[in-house]
Amino acid sequence: MAKDNSAFSSIHEPLAPEAKVPGPQLKPAALRRLGEEPEKAEKKRGRQRYVEKDGKCNVQHGNVHETYRYLTDIFTTLVDLKWRFSLLVFILAYASTWLFFGLIWWFIAYCRGDLDHLGDDAWTPCVNNLNGFVSAFLFSIETETTIGYGHRVITDKCPEGIILLLLQAILGSMVNAFMVGCMFVKISQPNKRAETLVFSSHAVVSLRDDRLCLMFRVGDLRNSHIVEASIRAKLIKSKQTQEGEFIPLNQTDINVGFETGDDRLFLVSPLIISHEINEHSPFWEVSREQLKKDDFEIVVILEGMVEATGMTCQARSSYLMDEVLWGHRFMSVLSLEDGFYEVDYNSFHQTFEVPTPSCSARELSEAAARMDAHLYWSIPSRLDEKVEEGTTEKAAVEEDADKERNGNLASAESESKV
């Protein structure tokens, strides 16, 4: 268990001076990010979150050389862009196609000599009333957007113009479908739905049914519900293996009811999610004092489908070691009114202290086992005493009966002799 308990150490044990670690050496800044700096320096700079309270992940990808992979999935790349860049791409896509085809329309008119016969009624141009690049650009916009004002129109004496018209109509439809699809997906993304899914500001540790449990609260502010909602939790903590390998930000599952189905939520009113600290829990040997010294982060993830759109939504939050309150319990937020239940979100984050042992769950379980063993052995011993007392009394009664029977026989014999 001492080896297992090393996983809760915020700073791994240094190697021997003569031992050399293979591979590239990390810079001091990298060592600070991985939690390998001394504890004093870590306290000065504060604990860096892996996931922010609002669900944003503090991970940036650097030195990515295979940037062509972003272009192979250009649709997702455009959807993932920020809004200002998405609007810029949207405007440039349409403006570039209008300018490109407008330039081709002007080039056709220039090559056919339409610009030299602007006032000649006997001349049949490719496009009526096209007298320069600006009018060619406007005709390109009218063609691609199917506005059709009727002033500029293509004639049947221009086969190259007919081919270009068909090409622009097809390519314009593709540009419309692609860009409008990107904007629609970006607008309908369920990321903003997660803004109305709230997590308690603190997690608590207290007794539930005589067992230590780690608990936090989740709630939904909207009347439209999250369908097929499920909850899971991860413990983010650096650890060192038995072979001396240091694993930064190691992820360990925290069971919040996977075996029993309690992780599937009917999120109509705020719910308290409970993790029982048993022998399979990473907090099995963590006491109240050790909780203050540990360096870890608990990431909670709520997933489900938005009832209105059917799209998958994910909300995230996290709790640092100083955001876990030992010996606290959440205030009740649900009350029964006239014909309905009312949720008071003013008390959503509030907690209150309750009597809770400060020892670890393992020590509490061992104490309960010793008490059960004491009761187990004390009850049979008392029963044995009662059985011995009953046996002694029965033997005494039998002895008295034998004496009385022997006395009666002796008196009978004496009377017969007389």
PDB file of N, CA, C and O in Angstrom, residues 78-79 83 86-87 90 179-193 309 311:
ATOM      1  N   LEU A  78     -12.857  25.060 -40.657  1.00  0.00           N
ATOM      2  CA  LEU A  78     -13.617  26.310 -40.740  1.00  0.00           C
ATOM      3  C   LEU A  78     -14.627  26.433 -39.600  1.00  0.00           C
ATOM      4  O   LEU A  78     -14.864  27.533 -39.090  1.00  0.00           O
ATOM      5  N   VAL A  79     -15.220  25.322 -39.209  1.00  0.00           N
ATOM      6  CA  VAL A  79     -16.186  25.373 -38.112  1.00  0.00           C
ATOM      7  C   VAL A  79     -15.486  25.700 -36.791  1.00  0.00           C
ATOM      8  O   VAL A  79     -16.030  26.422 -35.947  1.00  0.00           O
ATOM      9  N   TRP A  83     -15.117  33.288 -34.535  1.00  0.00           N
ATOM     10  CA  TRP A  83     -16.157  33.929 -35.327  1.00  0.00           C
ATOM     11  C   TRP A  83     -15.601  35.001 -36.260  1.00  0.00           C
ATOM     12  O   TRP A  83     -16.050  35.143 -37.397  1.00  0.00           O
ATOM     13  N   SER A  86     -14.122  33.196 -39.141  1.00  0.00           N
ATOM     14  CA  SER A  86     -15.157  32.542 -39.945  1.00  0.00           C
ATOM     15  C   SER A  86     -15.885  33.557 -40.821  1.00  0.00           C
ATOM     16  O   SER A  86     -16.147  33.296 -42.009  1.00  0.00           O
ATOM     17  N   LEU A  87     -16.207  34.720 -40.268  1.00  0.00           N
ATOM     18  CA  LEU A  87     -16.860  35.760 -41.073  1.00  0.00           C
ATOM     19  C   LEU A  87     -15.934  36.278 -42.169  1.00  0.00           C
ATOM     20  O   LEU A  87     -16.384  36.580 -43.288  1.00  0.00           O
ATOM     21  N   PHE A  90     -15.948  33.693 -44.854  1.00  0.00           N
ATOM     22  CA  PHE A  90     -17.255  33.744 -45.511  1.00  0.00           C
ATOM     23  C   PHE A  90     -17.309  34.879 -46.537  1.00  0.00           C
ATOM     24  O   PHE A  90     -17.754  34.701 -47.680  1.00  0.00           O
ATOM     25  N   MET A 179     -20.421  27.135 -47.661  1.00  0.00           N
ATOM     26  CA  MET A 179     -20.308  28.230 -46.706  1.00  0.00           C
ATOM     27  C   MET A 179     -21.538  28.341 -45.817  1.00  0.00           C
ATOM     28  O   MET A 179     -21.419  28.555 -44.602  1.00  0.00           O
ATOM     29  N   VAL A 180     -22.723  28.195 -46.413  1.00  0.00           N
ATOM     30  CA  VAL A 180     -23.934  28.247 -45.584  1.00  0.00           C
ATOM     31  C   VAL A 180     -23.973  27.070 -44.617  1.00  0.00           C
ATOM     32  O   VAL A 180     -24.402  27.201 -43.459  1.00  0.00           O
ATOM     33  N   GLY A 181     -23.489  25.894 -45.076  1.00  0.00           N
ATOM     34  CA  GLY A 181     -23.424  24.741 -44.177  1.00  0.00           C
ATOM     35  C   GLY A 181     -22.486  24.984 -43.009  1.00  0.00           C
ATOM     36  O   GLY A 181     -22.805  24.657 -41.854  1.00  0.00           O
ATOM     37  N   CYS A 182     -21.320  25.587 -43.293  1.00  0.00           N
ATOM     38  CA  CYS A 182     -20.370  25.897 -42.215  1.00  0.00           C
ATOM     39  C   CYS A 182     -20.971  26.870 -41.214  1.00  0.00           C
ATOM     40  O   CYS A 182     -20.862  26.683 -39.993  1.00  0.00           O
ATOM     41  N   MET A 183     -21.615  27.905 -41.710  1.00  0.00           N
ATOM     42  CA  MET A 183     -22.195  28.895 -40.816  1.00  0.00           C
ATOM     43  C   MET A 183     -23.358  28.307 -40.019  1.00  0.00           C
ATOM     44  O   MET A 183     -23.524  28.610 -38.831  1.00  0.00           O
ATOM     45  N   PHE A 184     -24.146  27.455 -40.653  1.00  0.00           N
ATOM     46  CA  PHE A 184     -25.274  26.846 -39.940  1.00  0.00           C
ATOM     47  C   PHE A 184     -24.781  25.939 -38.818  1.00  0.00           C
ATOM     48  O   PHE A 184     -25.305  25.972 -37.690  1.00  0.00           O
ATOM     49  N   VAL A 185     -23.759  25.117 -39.123  1.00  0.00           N
ATOM     50  CA  VAL A 185     -23.216  24.227 -38.092  1.00  0.00           C
ATOM     51  C   VAL A 185     -22.595  25.034 -36.962  1.00  0.00           C
ATOM     52  O   VAL A 185     -22.730  24.699 -35.781  1.00  0.00           O
ATOM     53  N   LYS A 186     -21.905  26.113 -37.320  1.00  0.00           N
ATOM     54  CA  LYS A 186     -21.259  26.927 -36.287  1.00  0.00           C
ATOM     55  C   LYS A 186     -22.291  27.614 -35.404  1.00  0.00           C
ATOM     56  O   LYS A 186     -22.106  27.720 -34.186  1.00  0.00           O
ATOM     57  N   ILE A 187     -23.384  28.083 -36.021  1.00  0.00           N
ATOM     58  CA  ILE A 187     -24.421  28.743 -35.229  1.00  0.00           C
ATOM     59  C   ILE A 187     -25.152  27.748 -34.329  1.00  0.00           C
ATOM     60  O   ILE A 187     -25.486  28.048 -33.184  1.00  0.00           O
ATOM     61  N   SER A 188     -25.390  26.557 -34.855  1.00  0.00           N
ATOM     62  CA  SER A 188     -26.178  25.565 -34.105  1.00  0.00           C
ATOM     63  C   SER A 188     -25.329  24.677 -33.216  1.00  0.00           C
ATOM     64  O   SER A 188     -25.837  23.682 -32.686  1.00  0.00           O
ATOM     65  N   GLN A 189     -24.057  24.992 -33.055  1.00  0.00           N
ATOM     66  CA  GLN A 189     -23.222  24.187 -32.162  1.00  0.00           C
ATOM     67  C   GLN A 189     -23.769  24.242 -30.744  1.00  0.00           C
ATOM     68  O   GLN A 189     -24.178  25.315 -30.264  1.00  0.00           O
ATOM     69  N   PRO A 190     -23.794  23.097 -30.032  1.00  0.00           N
ATOM     70  CA  PRO A 190     -24.385  23.071 -28.689  1.00  0.00           C
ATOM     71  C   PRO A 190     -23.445  23.552 -27.597  1.00  0.00           C
ATOM     72  O   PRO A 190     -23.684  23.283 -26.426  1.00  0.00           O
ATOM     73  N   ASN A 191     -22.345  24.244 -27.975  1.00  0.00           N
ATOM     74  CA  ASN A 191     -21.404  24.693 -26.951  1.00  0.00           C
ATOM     75  C   ASN A 191     -22.063  25.676 -25.990  1.00  0.00           C
ATOM     76  O   ASN A 191     -21.818  25.639 -24.776  1.00  0.00           O
ATOM     77  N   LYS A 192     -22.890  26.564 -26.523  1.00  0.00           N
ATOM     78  CA  LYS A 192     -23.543  27.541 -25.660  1.00  0.00           C
ATOM     79  C   LYS A 192     -24.592  26.903 -24.759  1.00  0.00           C
ATOM     80  O   LYS A 192     -24.946  27.479 -23.732  1.00  0.00           O
ATOM     81  N   ARG A 193     -25.095  25.729 -25.145  1.00  0.00           N
ATOM     82  CA  ARG A 193     -26.047  25.032 -24.272  1.00  0.00           C
ATOM     83  C   ARG A 193     -25.385  24.658 -22.955  1.00  0.00           C
ATOM     84  O   ARG A 193     -26.047  24.590 -21.911  1.00  0.00           O
ATOM     85  N   THR A 309     -32.659  20.119 -30.254  1.00  0.00           N
ATOM     86  CA  THR A 309     -31.961  19.888 -31.528  1.00  0.00           C
ATOM     87  C   THR A 309     -31.487  18.466 -31.721  1.00  0.00           C
ATOM     88  O   THR A 309     -31.196  18.070 -32.846  1.00  0.00           O
ATOM     89  N   MET A 311     -28.634  17.352 -30.764  1.00  0.00           N
ATOM     90  CA  MET A 311     -27.185  17.368 -30.873  1.00  0.00           C
ATOM     91  C   MET A 311     -26.557  17.078 -29.518  1.00  0.00           C
ATOM     92  O   MET A 311     -27.131  17.381 -28.465  1.00  0.00           O
TER      93      MET A 311
END
